[in-house]
Coordinates of C-alpha atoms in Angstrom, one line a residue:
Chain A
X1 CA 14.5 85.5 60.8
X2 CA 15.9 83.9 57.7
X3 CA 18.6 81.3 58.2
X4 CA 22.0 82.5 57.5
X5 CA 23.5 80.8 54.4
X6 CA 26.3 78.3 54.9
X7 CA 29.7 79.6 53.5
X8 CA 32.0 77.2 51.7
X9 CA 35.5 78.3 50.7
X10 CA 36.9 76.4 47.8
X11 CA 39.6 76.7 45.1
X12 CA 37.5 75.9 42.0
X13 CA 33.8 75.8 41.4
X14 CA 32.1 74.3 38.4
X15 CA 28.5 75.2 37.6
X16 CA 26.9 72.5 35.6
X17 CA 27.9 68.9 35.0
X18 CA 27.3 68.3 31.3
X19 CA 29.7 68.1 28.4
X20 CA 31.4 71.4 29.3
X21 CA 31.3 71.2 33.1
X22 CA 32.4 67.6 33.4
X23 CA 35.5 68.3 31.3
X24 CA 36.4 71.3 33.5
X25 CA 35.8 69.2 36.6
X26 CA 38.1 66.4 35.4
X27 CA 40.9 68.7 34.2
X28 CA 40.8 70.8 37.4
X29 CA 40.8 67.6 39.5
X30 CA 43.7 66.2 37.6
X31 CA 45.6 69.5 38.4
X32 CA 44.9 68.9 42.1
X33 CA 42.4 71.8 42.3
X34 CA 39.7 69.7 44.1
X35 CA 36.7 71.4 42.3
X36 CA 33.2 71.4 43.6
X37 CA 30.6 70.8 40.9
X38 CA 27.1 72.2 41.3
X39 CA 24.4 70.5 39.4
X40 CA 20.8 71.7 39.5
X41 CA 19.3 68.3 38.6
X42 CA 19.3 65.0 40.5
X43 CA 21.9 62.3 40.4
X44 CA 20.2 59.3 38.7
X45 CA 21.9 55.9 38.5
X46 CA 21.7 53.5 35.6
X47 CA 19.6 51.2 37.8
X48 CA 17.2 54.0 38.5
X49 CA 16.9 54.7 34.8
X50 CA 16.3 51.1 34.0
X51 CA 13.6 50.6 36.6
X52 CA 11.6 53.7 35.6
X53 CA 9.3 54.1 32.6
X54 CA 10.5 56.3 29.7
X55 CA 7.9 58.9 30.7
X56 CA 9.1 59.0 34.3
X57 CA 12.7 59.5 33.0
X58 CA 11.5 62.2 30.7
X59 CA 10.1 64.1 33.7
X60 CA 13.1 63.8 36.0
X61 CA 16.1 63.9 33.5
X62 CA 14.9 66.8 31.4
X63 CA 14.6 70.5 32.2
X64 CA 10.9 71.3 32.3
X65 CA 10.2 67.7 31.5
X66 CA 11.4 68.4 28.0
X67 CA 8.8 71.1 27.5
X68 CA 10.8 74.4 27.4
X69 CA 8.9 76.4 24.9
X70 CA 10.7 78.7 22.4
X71 CA 8.0 81.1 21.5
X72 CA 7.4 82.3 18.0
X73 CA 5.7 80.8 14.9
X74 CA 5.6 78.0 15.5
X75 CA 6.3 77.4 19.2
X76 CA 9.3 75.1 19.3
X77 CA 9.8 72.6 22.2
X78 CA 13.4 72.7 23.5
X79 CA 14.8 69.6 25.2
X80 CA 17.9 69.6 27.4
X81 CA 19.1 67.4 30.2
X82 CA 18.9 68.5 33.8
X83 CA 20.7 65.9 35.9
X84 CA 24.2 64.9 36.8
X85 CA 25.8 64.5 33.4
X86 CA 23.5 67.0 31.8
X87 CA 22.3 66.4 28.2
X88 CA 24.9 63.7 27.7
X89 CA 22.6 61.4 29.7
X90 CA 19.7 61.9 27.3
X91 CA 21.3 62.5 23.9
X92 CA 21.9 59.9 21.2
X93 CA 25.6 59.5 22.2
X94 CA 26.7 60.9 18.8
X95 CA 30.2 62.3 18.9
X96 CA 31.4 64.1 15.8
X97 CA 34.6 66.1 15.3
X98 CA 33.8 69.7 14.3
X99 CA 34.5 70.2 10.6
X100 CA 37.9 71.8 10.0
X101 CA 36.5 74.4 7.6
X102 CA 33.9 75.4 10.1
X103 CA 36.6 76.0 12.8
X104 CA 38.6 78.0 10.3
X105 CA 35.5 80.2 9.5
X106 CA 34.9 80.7 13.2
X107 CA 38.5 81.7 13.8
X108 CA 38.3 84.3 11.0
X109 CA 35.0 85.6 12.0
X110 CA 35.6 85.8 15.8
X111 CA 39.2 87.0 15.7
X112 CA 40.1 84.3 18.3
X113 CA 42.7 81.8 17.2
X114 CA 43.8 78.5 18.8
X115 CA 40.6 76.6 18.2
X116 CA 41.3 75.3 14.7
X117 CA 41.3 71.6 13.8
X118 CA 45.0 71.2 14.5
X119 CA 44.6 72.9 17.9
X120 CA 41.7 70.7 19.0
X121 CA 43.0 67.5 17.5
X122 CA 44.7 66.2 20.7
X123 CA 41.6 67.1 22.8
X124 CA 39.3 65.2 20.4
X125 CA 41.6 62.2 20.4
X126 CA 41.5 62.3 24.2
X127 CA 37.7 62.6 24.2
X128 CA 37.4 59.7 21.7
X129 CA 39.5 57.5 23.9
X130 CA 37.8 58.4 27.2
X131 CA 34.3 57.9 25.8
X132 CA 35.1 54.7 23.7
X133 CA 33.8 56.4 20.6
X134 CA 33.2 53.9 17.8
X135 CA 31.6 53.8 14.4
X136 CA 28.3 52.2 15.1
X137 CA 27.7 49.7 12.2
X138 CA 24.6 47.8 11.4
X139 CA 23.5 44.7 13.4
X140 CA 21.1 42.8 11.2
X141 CA 18.2 42.2 11.6
X142 CA 18.1 45.2 14.0
X143 CA 18.5 48.8 12.9
X144 CA 16.5 48.2 9.7
X145 CA 15.3 51.9 9.9
X146 CA 18.9 52.9 9.5
X147 CA 19.6 50.4 6.8
X148 CA 16.5 51.6 4.9
X149 CA 17.8 55.1 5.0
X150 CA 21.1 53.8 3.6
X151 CA 19.3 52.0 0.9
X152 CA 17.4 55.1 -0.1
X153 CA 20.6 57.2 -0.1
X154 CA 22.5 54.7 -2.2
X155 CA 19.6 54.5 -4.7
X156 CA 19.8 58.2 -5.2
X157 CA 23.6 58.3 -5.1
X158 CA 23.6 60.5 -2.0
X159 CA 26.3 60.7 0.7
X160 CA 25.7 59.1 4.0
X161 CA 27.8 58.5 7.1
X162 CA 27.9 55.8 9.7
X163 CA 27.2 57.2 13.1
X164 CA 30.1 57.7 15.6
X165 CA 28.8 57.1 19.0
X166 CA 30.1 57.1 22.6
X167 CA 28.9 53.6 23.6
X168 CA 30.4 50.4 25.1
X169 CA 28.5 47.2 24.6
X170 CA 25.3 48.8 23.3
X171 CA 22.3 46.5 23.8
X172 CA 20.2 48.4 21.3
X173 CA 17.6 49.2 23.9
X174 CA 16.1 52.1 21.9
X175 CA 15.8 54.3 25.0
X176 CA 18.8 56.7 24.4
X177 CA 16.6 59.8 24.6
X178 CA 15.3 58.9 28.1
X179 CA 18.5 57.7 29.5
X180 CA 20.4 54.5 28.7
X181 CA 19.1 51.6 30.9
X182 CA 22.1 49.4 30.4
X183 CA 24.9 51.9 31.0
X184 CA 26.3 51.4 27.5
X185 CA 26.1 55.1 26.6
X186 CA 29.2 56.8 27.8
X187 CA 27.7 59.9 29.3
X188 CA 29.5 62.3 31.6
X189 CA 27.8 60.7 34.5
X190 CA 29.7 57.4 33.8
X191 CA 33.0 58.7 32.5
X192 CA 34.4 62.1 33.2
X193 CA 32.6 62.8 36.5
X194 CA 33.6 59.5 38.2
X195 CA 37.1 60.0 37.1
X196 CA 37.0 63.6 38.5
X197 CA 35.6 62.3 41.8
X198 CA 38.4 59.8 42.1
X199 CA 40.8 62.7 41.8
X200 CA 39.2 64.8 44.5
X201 CA 36.2 66.5 42.8
X202 CA 32.9 66.8 44.7
X203 CA 29.5 66.8 42.9
X204 CA 26.6 68.6 44.7
X205 CA 23.4 67.4 42.9
X206 CA 20.1 69.2 43.3
X207 CA 21.9 72.5 43.9
X208 CA 20.7 75.5 41.9
X209 CA 22.9 78.6 41.5
X210 CA 20.9 81.7 41.8
X211 CA 23.5 84.4 41.3
X212 CA 27.2 85.1 40.8
X213 CA 28.3 88.0 43.0
X214 CA 31.0 90.3 41.8
X215 CA 32.4 93.8 42.5
X216 CA 32.5 94.8 38.8
X217 CA 36.0 93.4 38.3
X218 CA 36.2 90.1 40.0
X219 CA 33.9 87.3 41.0
X220 CA 33.5 87.3 44.8
X221 CA 31.0 84.6 45.6
X222 CA 28.4 82.2 44.1
X223 CA 25.0 82.0 45.8
X224 CA 23.1 78.7 45.5
X225 CA 20.1 76.8 47.0
X226 CA 20.6 73.2 47.9
X227 CA 18.1 70.3 47.6
X228 CA 16.8 71.0 51.1
X229 CA 16.1 74.6 50.2
X230 CA 19.1 75.8 52.3
X231 CA 21.1 78.7 50.9
X232 CA 24.8 78.3 50.5
X233 CA 27.4 80.8 49.6
X234 CA 30.5 79.5 47.8
X235 CA 33.7 81.6 47.8
X236 CA 35.9 80.1 45.1
X237 CA 39.1 81.4 43.5
X238 CA 37.8 80.6 40.1
X239 CA 34.4 79.7 38.6
X240 CA 33.8 77.6 35.5
X241 CA 30.3 78.4 34.3
X242 CA 28.8 75.5 32.2
X243 CA 25.1 75.7 32.7
X244 CA 24.3 75.1 29.1
X245 CA 23.6 77.4 26.1
X246 CA 20.4 78.7 27.8
X247 CA 21.3 78.4 31.5
X248 CA 24.7 80.2 31.2
X249 CA 23.3 83.5 29.6
X250 CA 20.4 83.4 32.0
X251 CA 22.7 83.2 35.0
X252 CA 24.9 86.0 33.6
X253 CA 21.7 88.1 33.2
X254 CA 20.7 87.4 36.8
X255 CA 24.2 88.3 38.0
X256 CA 24.4 91.6 36.0
X257 CA 27.3 90.3 33.8
X258 CA 26.9 91.4 30.2
X259 CA 23.2 91.2 30.9
X260 CA 22.1 93.0 27.7
X261 CA 24.1 90.9 25.4
X262 CA 24.2 87.4 27.0
X263 CA 21.8 85.1 25.2
X264 CA 20.7 87.7 22.7
X265 CA 21.6 85.7 19.6
X266 CA 21.5 82.0 20.5
X267 CA 22.0 79.6 17.6
X268 CA 19.9 76.4 17.3
X269 CA 19.3 73.4 15.2
X270 CA 15.6 72.6 14.5
X271 CA 14.2 69.1 14.1
X272 CA 11.2 68.0 12.1
X273 CA 9.9 64.4 12.8
X274 CA 8.6 62.4 9.9
X275 CA 7.0 58.9 10.2
X276 CA 7.3 56.5 7.3
X277 CA 5.3 53.3 6.8
X278 CA 7.0 50.6 4.8
X279 CA 5.5 47.5 3.2
X280 CA 7.9 45.1 4.9
X281 CA 8.5 45.0 8.7
X282 CA 11.0 47.6 10.0
X283 CA 10.9 46.6 13.7
X284 CA 12.4 50.0 14.5
X285 CA 11.8 49.5 18.2
X286 CA 14.7 47.0 18.1
X287 CA 17.7 49.2 17.5
X288 CA 19.6 52.2 18.6
X289 CA 18.4 55.7 17.6
X290 CA 20.4 55.5 14.5
X291 CA 23.5 54.1 12.9
X292 CA 23.3 56.1 9.7
X293 CA 22.9 59.7 8.8
X294 CA 22.2 61.3 5.5
X295 CA 25.0 63.8 4.8
X296 CA 24.2 64.8 1.2
X297 CA 23.0 68.2 2.4
X298 CA 25.3 68.7 5.3
X299 CA 26.9 71.7 3.7
X300 CA 23.5 73.4 3.9
X301 CA 23.2 72.4 7.5
X302 CA 20.6 69.7 6.8
X303 CA 20.9 66.1 8.1
X304 CA 18.4 63.3 8.0
X305 CA 18.6 60.4 10.5
X306 CA 16.4 57.8 12.1
X307 CA 15.0 58.7 15.5
X308 CA 13.9 56.8 18.6
X309 CA 10.6 55.0 18.0
X310 CA 8.3 53.9 20.8
X311 CA 4.6 53.6 21.0
X312 CA 4.5 56.8 23.0
X313 CA 6.7 58.9 20.7
X314 CA 4.7 57.6 17.7
X315 CA 1.4 58.5 19.3
X316 CA 2.6 61.9 20.4
X317 CA 3.8 62.7 16.9
X318 CA 0.4 61.7 15.4
X319 CA -1.7 63.4 18.0
X320 CA -2.9 66.0 15.5
X321 CA -4.1 63.3 13.0
X322 CA -7.5 61.7 12.9
X323 CA -8.1 59.0 15.5
X324 CA -8.3 56.3 12.9
X325 CA -4.8 57.3 11.6
X326 CA -3.3 57.0 15.1
X327 CA -5.0 53.7 15.7
X328 CA -3.9 52.2 12.4
X329 CA -0.3 53.3 12.7
X330 CA 0.0 52.1 16.2
X331 CA -1.4 48.7 15.2
X332 CA 1.2 48.7 12.4
X333 CA 4.1 50.0 14.4
X334 CA 6.5 47.3 13.3
X335 CA 6.2 48.7 9.7
X336 CA 7.0 52.2 10.8
X337 CA 10.3 54.0 10.9
X338 CA 10.7 57.5 12.4
X339 CA 13.1 60.0 10.9
X340 CA 14.3 63.4 11.9
X341 CA 15.2 66.2 9.6
X342 CA 17.7 68.4 11.4
X343 CA 18.2 71.9 10.1
X344 CA 20.8 74.5 11.1
X345 CA 18.7 77.7 11.0
X346 CA 20.1 81.2 10.7
X347 CA 17.4 82.9 12.7
X348 CA 18.4 83.1 16.4
X349 CA 16.8 82.6 19.8
X350 CA 16.7 85.3 22.4
X351 CA 17.1 84.1 26.0
X352 CA 15.6 86.2 28.8
X353 CA 15.8 85.2 32.5
X354 CA 12.4 85.7 34.1
X355 CA 12.3 87.4 37.5
X356 CA 10.1 84.6 39.0
X357 CA 12.3 81.9 37.7
X358 CA 12.5 80.1 34.4
X359 CA 13.4 81.5 31.0
X360 CA 11.5 83.3 28.3
X361 CA 12.8 82.0 24.9
X362 CA 11.8 83.6 21.7
X363 CA 12.9 82.6 18.2
X364 CA 13.1 84.6 15.0
X365 CA 13.1 82.1 12.2
X366 CA 13.6 83.7 8.9
X367 CA 11.9 83.1 5.5
X368 CA 15.2 81.4 4.4
X369 CA 14.9 79.1 7.4
X370 CA 11.4 78.1 6.4
X371 CA 12.6 77.5 2.9
X372 CA 15.4 75.2 4.3
X373 CA 12.8 73.3 6.3
X374 CA 10.7 72.8 3.2
X375 CA 13.8 71.7 1.3
X376 CA 14.7 69.3 4.1
X377 CA 11.2 67.8 4.1
X378 CA 11.3 67.4 0.3
X379 CA 14.7 65.6 0.4
X380 CA 13.6 63.4 3.3
X381 CA 10.5 62.4 1.3
X382 CA 12.7 61.6 -1.7
X383 CA 15.1 59.4 0.2
X384 CA 12.4 57.6 2.1
X385 CA 10.3 56.8 -0.9
X386 CA 13.5 55.6 -2.6
X387 CA 14.0 53.4 0.4
X388 CA 10.6 51.8 -0.2
X389 CA 8.2 53.8 2.0
X390 CA 4.6 53.5 1.1
X391 CA 3.3 56.4 3.2
X392 CA 4.8 59.4 4.8
X393 CA 3.2 61.2 7.7
X394 CA 4.1 64.7 7.0
X395 CA 3.4 67.9 9.0
X396 CA 0.0 69.6 8.7
X397 CA -1.7 66.2 9.1
X398 CA -0.8 65.2 5.6
X399 CA -0.3 61.6 4.5
X400 CA 1.9 61.5 1.3
X401 CA 2.0 58.4 -0.8
X402 CA 4.5 59.2 -3.5
X403 CA 7.3 61.6 -4.4
X404 CA 4.9 63.4 -6.7
X405 CA 2.5 64.1 -3.8
X406 CA 5.4 65.3 -1.7
X407 CA 6.6 67.6 -4.5
X408 CA 3.1 69.0 -4.8
X409 CA 2.6 69.5 -1.1
X410 CA 6.0 70.9 0.0
X411 CA 5.9 74.3 -1.9
X412 CA 2.5 75.0 -0.3
X413 CA 3.4 73.8 3.2
X414 CA 4.0 76.4 5.9
X415 CA 6.6 75.5 8.6
X416 CA 4.9 78.1 10.9
X417 CA 2.3 75.4 11.3
X418 CA 4.7 72.5 11.9
X419 CA 5.5 70.7 15.1
X420 CA 9.2 71.4 15.5
X421 CA 11.6 70.6 18.3
X422 CA 15.1 71.5 19.1
X423 CA 17.8 69.8 21.2
X424 CA 20.8 71.8 20.2
X425 CA 21.4 75.4 21.3
X426 CA 24.8 77.1 21.0
X427 CA 26.6 80.4 20.8
X428 CA 24.6 82.4 23.3
X429 CA 27.8 84.0 24.8
X430 CA 30.2 83.6 21.9
X431 CA 33.9 83.6 22.1
X432 CA 35.3 86.5 20.0
X433 CA 36.8 89.9 19.9
X434 CA 34.4 92.4 21.4
X435 CA 34.2 94.5 18.3
X436 CA 33.1 91.3 16.4
X437 CA 30.3 90.5 18.8
X438 CA 32.3 88.4 21.2
X439 CA 31.3 88.2 24.8
X440 CA 34.3 86.2 26.1
X441 CA 37.9 85.8 25.1
X442 CA 39.8 82.7 24.2
X443 CA 40.0 81.7 27.8
X444 CA 36.3 81.8 28.1
X445 CA 36.5 85.0 30.3
X446 CA 33.7 87.4 29.9
X447 CA 35.3 90.7 29.1
X448 CA 35.9 92.9 32.1
X449 CA 35.6 90.3 34.7
X450 CA 38.2 88.1 36.4
X451 CA 37.7 84.7 38.1
X452 CA 35.0 83.5 35.7
X453 CA 35.4 81.2 32.7
X454 CA 32.5 80.2 30.4
X455 CA 33.0 76.6 29.4
X456 CA 30.1 75.1 27.5
X457 CA 28.0 75.3 24.3
X458 CA 27.4 79.0 25.0
X459 CA 31.0 80.0 23.9
X460 CA 30.9 78.3 20.5
X461 CA 31.0 81.1 17.9
X462 CA 28.1 79.6 15.9
X463 CA 26.0 76.6 15.2
X464 CA 28.0 73.4 14.4
X465 CA 25.5 71.8 12.0
X466 CA 26.3 68.4 13.6
X467 CA 25.7 67.1 17.1
X468 CA 27.7 69.5 19.2
X469 CA 29.0 67.4 22.1
X470 CA 32.4 66.7 20.6
X471 CA 32.9 70.4 19.8
X472 CA 31.7 71.5 23.2
X473 CA 34.1 69.0 24.9
X474 CA 37.1 70.0 22.8
X475 CA 36.5 73.7 23.5
X476 CA 36.1 73.0 27.2
X477 CA 39.3 71.0 27.3
X478 CA 41.1 73.9 25.6
X479 CA 39.6 76.6 27.9
X480 CA 40.5 74.6 31.0
X481 CA 44.0 73.9 29.7
X482 CA 44.6 77.6 29.0
X483 CA 43.4 78.5 32.5
X484 CA 45.6 75.9 34.2
X485 CA 48.6 77.2 32.2
X486 CA 48.1 80.7 33.6
X487 CA 50.3 81.8 36.5
X488 CA 48.4 81.5 39.7
X489 CA 47.6 84.8 41.4
X490 CA 48.6 85.0 45.1
Chain B
X1 CA -2.0 49.1 39.2
X2 CA 1.5 47.7 39.0
X3 CA 2.8 49.6 36.0
X4 CA 1.7 53.1 37.2
X5 CA 4.4 55.5 38.3
X6 CA 4.3 56.7 41.9
X7 CA 4.3 60.4 41.2
X8 CA 4.2 61.2 44.9
X9 CA 7.5 59.4 45.4
X10 CA 9.0 61.2 42.5
X11 CA 8.2 64.5 44.0
X12 CA 11.3 65.4 45.9
X13 CA 10.0 67.8 48.4
X14 CA 6.9 69.5 49.6
X15 CA 6.9 72.2 47.0
X16 CA 7.1 69.7 44.3
X17 CA 4.2 67.8 45.8
X18 CA 2.1 71.0 46.1
X19 CA 2.9 71.8 42.4
X20 CA 1.8 68.4 41.4
X21 CA -1.4 68.6 43.4
X22 CA -2.3 72.0 41.8
X23 CA -1.6 70.8 38.2
X24 CA -3.6 67.6 38.9
X25 CA -6.6 69.7 40.1
X26 CA -6.3 72.1 37.1
X27 CA -6.1 69.2 34.7
X28 CA -9.2 67.6 36.2
X29 CA -11.1 70.9 36.1
X30 CA -10.2 71.2 32.4
X31 CA -12.2 68.1 31.5
X32 CA -9.6 67.3 28.8
X33 CA -9.5 63.6 29.8
X34 CA -12.9 63.3 28.1
X35 CA -11.5 64.9 24.9
X36 CA -8.5 62.5 24.9
X37 CA -10.8 59.5 25.2
X38 CA -12.5 60.5 22.0
X39 CA -9.5 61.7 20.0
X40 CA -6.9 59.2 21.1
X41 CA -8.2 55.6 21.0
X42 CA -5.3 54.1 23.0
X43 CA -6.4 56.3 25.9
X44 CA -9.8 54.8 26.3
X45 CA -8.7 52.2 28.8
X46 CA -8.7 53.4 32.4
X47 CA -5.1 52.3 33.0
X48 CA -3.9 54.2 30.0
X49 CA -6.0 57.3 30.9
X50 CA -4.5 57.2 34.4
X51 CA -1.0 57.1 33.0
X52 CA -1.8 59.9 30.6
X53 CA -3.2 62.1 33.3
X54 CA -0.2 61.4 35.6
X55 CA 2.3 62.2 32.9
X56 CA 0.5 65.5 31.9
X57 CA 0.2 66.6 35.5
X58 CA 3.8 65.6 36.3
X59 CA 5.2 67.3 33.3
X60 CA 3.3 70.6 33.9
X61 CA 4.4 70.4 37.6
X62 CA 8.0 70.3 36.4
X63 CA 7.7 73.6 34.5
X64 CA 9.2 76.8 35.8
X65 CA 6.7 78.6 38.1
X66 CA 5.5 81.3 35.6
X67 CA 4.7 78.6 33.0
X68 CA 3.2 76.3 35.6
X69 CA 0.9 79.1 36.8
X70 CA -0.1 80.0 33.2
X71 CA -1.0 76.5 32.3
X72 CA -3.0 76.2 35.5
X73 CA -5.1 79.2 34.6
X74 CA -5.5 78.3 31.0
X75 CA -6.5 74.7 31.8
X76 CA -9.3 76.0 34.0
X77 CA -10.5 78.2 31.1
X78 CA -11.0 75.2 28.8
X79 CA -14.6 74.3 29.8
X80 CA -15.7 77.9 29.3
X81 CA -13.9 78.2 26.0
X82 CA -15.4 74.9 24.9
X83 CA -18.9 76.2 25.7
X84 CA -18.2 79.3 23.7
X85 CA -17.1 77.5 20.6
X86 CA -19.7 74.7 20.6
X87 CA -22.6 76.0 22.7
X88 CA -22.4 72.8 24.7
X89 CA -21.0 71.9 28.1
X90 CA -17.8 69.9 27.9
X91 CA -18.7 67.5 30.7
X92 CA -21.9 66.3 29.0
X93 CA -21.0 66.8 25.3
X94 CA -21.4 63.8 22.9
X95 CA -18.2 62.3 21.4
X96 CA -18.9 64.1 18.1
X97 CA -19.2 67.4 19.8
X98 CA -16.1 66.8 21.8
X99 CA -14.0 66.0 18.8
X100 CA -15.3 69.0 16.8
X101 CA -15.0 71.3 19.8
X102 CA -11.4 70.2 20.5
X103 CA -10.5 70.8 16.9
X104 CA -11.8 74.4 17.2
X105 CA -10.1 74.9 20.6
X106 CA -6.8 73.9 19.0
X107 CA -7.1 76.7 16.5
X108 CA -7.4 79.3 19.2
X109 CA -4.2 81.3 20.0
X110 CA -2.5 80.4 23.3
X111 CA -5.3 78.1 24.5
X112 CA -4.9 76.0 21.4
X113 CA -1.2 75.5 22.3
X114 CA -2.3 74.3 25.7
X115 CA -4.8 71.8 24.3
X116 CA -2.4 70.5 21.7
X117 CA 0.5 70.2 24.1
X118 CA -1.5 68.4 26.8
X119 CA -2.9 66.0 24.1
X120 CA 0.6 65.2 22.9
X121 CA 1.8 64.6 26.5
X122 CA -1.2 62.4 27.2
X123 CA -0.4 60.2 24.2
X124 CA 3.2 59.9 25.2
X125 CA 2.5 59.2 28.9
X126 CA -0.2 56.6 28.2
X127 CA 2.0 54.5 26.0
X128 CA 5.4 55.1 27.4
X129 CA 4.4 55.4 31.0
X130 CA 4.6 51.7 31.8
X131 CA 7.6 50.6 33.7
X132 CA 9.6 47.8 32.1
X133 CA 8.4 44.3 33.1
X134 CA 11.8 42.8 32.5
X135 CA 15.0 44.2 33.9
X136 CA 17.3 45.6 31.3
X137 CA 20.5 43.7 30.7
X138 CA 23.7 45.4 31.6
X139 CA 25.8 46.8 28.8
X140 CA 28.1 44.3 27.2
X141 CA 31.8 44.3 27.9
X142 CA 32.5 43.3 24.3
X143 CA 32.9 45.9 21.6
X144 CA 31.1 44.4 18.6
X145 CA 31.1 47.5 16.4
X146 CA 34.2 48.5 14.6
X147 CA 36.2 51.4 16.0
X148 CA 37.2 54.4 14.0
X149 CA 39.9 53.8 11.5
X150 CA 41.9 56.5 13.3
X151 CA 40.9 55.4 16.8
X152 CA 43.9 56.0 18.9
X153 CA 43.2 53.1 21.2

C-alpha cells in the first residue's frame, strides 16, 4: 500500500526560488506570512561551488545539465538554473532596468496598467540597493575582451554600455555561468532568500511540485515530492507560482489550469557564440563575463557582448571544426575572445508538459528572425575586426579573416544550421486582458481561479530585449505588494 | 585520479545512480569515445577521456526520463549506423574511417544531433571537468567599481 502523503497547512506557499519566487518569499515574510518556498533543485553553498569543477556545477546547478532542447531548425539548447536561487545563481549577474518605452508598449498592448517605469521605479531602486548593483568598469589589464569590444565600437562610432551587475567584491573568477566561487555575485541564494529566512520563511530544497489541485474556482492543495521521494500535500491559503517561464506553464498544464493556452507563445532571446582571435594577447580567462555591451542595435533587439571563456567552452564551441583548428585555437587561447550575439526573436516557443515528466519545447523561428541573426553576425564581425581581430570563427565551420569575407559569407549563411543557445525565456503566461491574449490579471492571478498568483518571467507581456532579471524582480515586487494590499479573506 | 569528479557521490539517490549507470553503459556501447579521440585532440589523454565520458554520462543522466531513454536507445544505434554509412565496424575502424564516418553520422537526422551533442559535451567535460587546484578567494568586501550615478545608497 502506498504511503499516505504528509499534509502541511501553511499560510503562503511559493513554488520556485529564483528571481520571482525569492522576491515573493521576502515580501511575504516581511508581512509576517511565514511562507514555505519549494525548490526542485538542491541547495548549493558557495564553498560547494568553489570546490567543484565547472562541469560538475553545470550538471547540478542547471536543469537537464543545461541541455534542455528546443526542437526546430536548428535545435536550440536552453539553459536555466535549477537550484536554490534559480537562474540568478548561474547568470552573469546583469541587472538592467526595463526600458520605459517598452513598459509603455506593454501597457498599451496588454491593457494592464500599473507596470510603467514610474510604477516600478521604487521597486527597481529597492532591488538595486539590496543586490548592490554597480556599473562594472574595466580593471586593466583584465577584461581585455570587453575593452576590445569598446575599442571596436568607438572606432565605428557605435553606442556601447558599461554593464550593470549585482556583485560585491568581484574577484573576476570567470566562472559566473557555473556559479560564482567567491560569493561575489549577489544571487537570490545570498540575498533575498537569507533575508526571507531571517523573517520566518522556510526553504524546502529538492522538492518537486507535481500538481496544483483546485475545484475550478479556488486552489485547494499543492502536491509535491520531496528529496527522499516522499509525497507531501501542502494546503496553503495562497500560492505564488514562480517556477520559471517554462516550468510555470508546464505546471499549469499538469494542473488543468488554462492548459491549452499556458506556454503556447513563449518569447525567447537567442544567442550565437563567435570566437575571435587577436594578434595581441587577450587573456580573456582573467575577467568577468563582460563589462561592456554593444547597444548600437538594441532597438532591433540585438546586443553583442563578451562571454565566459574557458578551455571547455572554447573546445565545445569548436567541436564541429577540424581537429587542427581546435588544437591550434586551444594552444592560442590567450589570444582568443569569445563574444555572444543576443537576438530578441519574434518567433515563439511552445511549451508542452510531457506525461512521463520533462518538457517538449518547440520553436517557430521566422524568416525575419533568421535575417536578424544574419544581421547580428554581420555587425559582430564588423565590430570585432574594427577591434583588431585577425580571425573570426563563425557558424558553419567558417573561419573569416576580414570584413569583406564576412560580408560575402553572411548573406549565404543559413541560421538553421547554426549552433544556437538560449538562456532567456519570458511571456509564457502573459499578464493582460483576456481579450488581448492575457492569461493572468495585474495581480498575477490566472483568470477564473483564486488563491494563485503567477510571479516570474512567465507573466511578462513580451521579451525584454535585455537581461530580464531586473524586470522579473520589479514585476514580482509589484505583484506581491498588490496581493498584500488586498483585504484578507476570513 | 585526483581531479576526476566523483559522479557516484553526486548522484543523490538510488534512481540517480541507476540513471547514471544506464547512460554510462549506453555511452560505452556507442563506441563514441574512439571517435572523440580522433576528432578532438585534447581528449586523447586517458584522464581527459575519462573526464569527458563522465561528463557526457552525467549530463545525459540528468535529463528528463523521456529524453534520457531516447538518448540511451540512439547511442546504442550508433555502431550499426556507423557500419551502414562506412561499411566498417566502428570498434576496429582506422582513424581516417572514424573521422569520415563521424562526419556522415552528424549529417543524419536525429542521430546526428546525438553525435554532435555528445561530442560537444565531451569537449567541455574533458577541459572544464578538473576541480580547481587552488581554493577560490572569498569575495572582497571593498567595492572597487563605481556605483551607478543614481545609486540610491
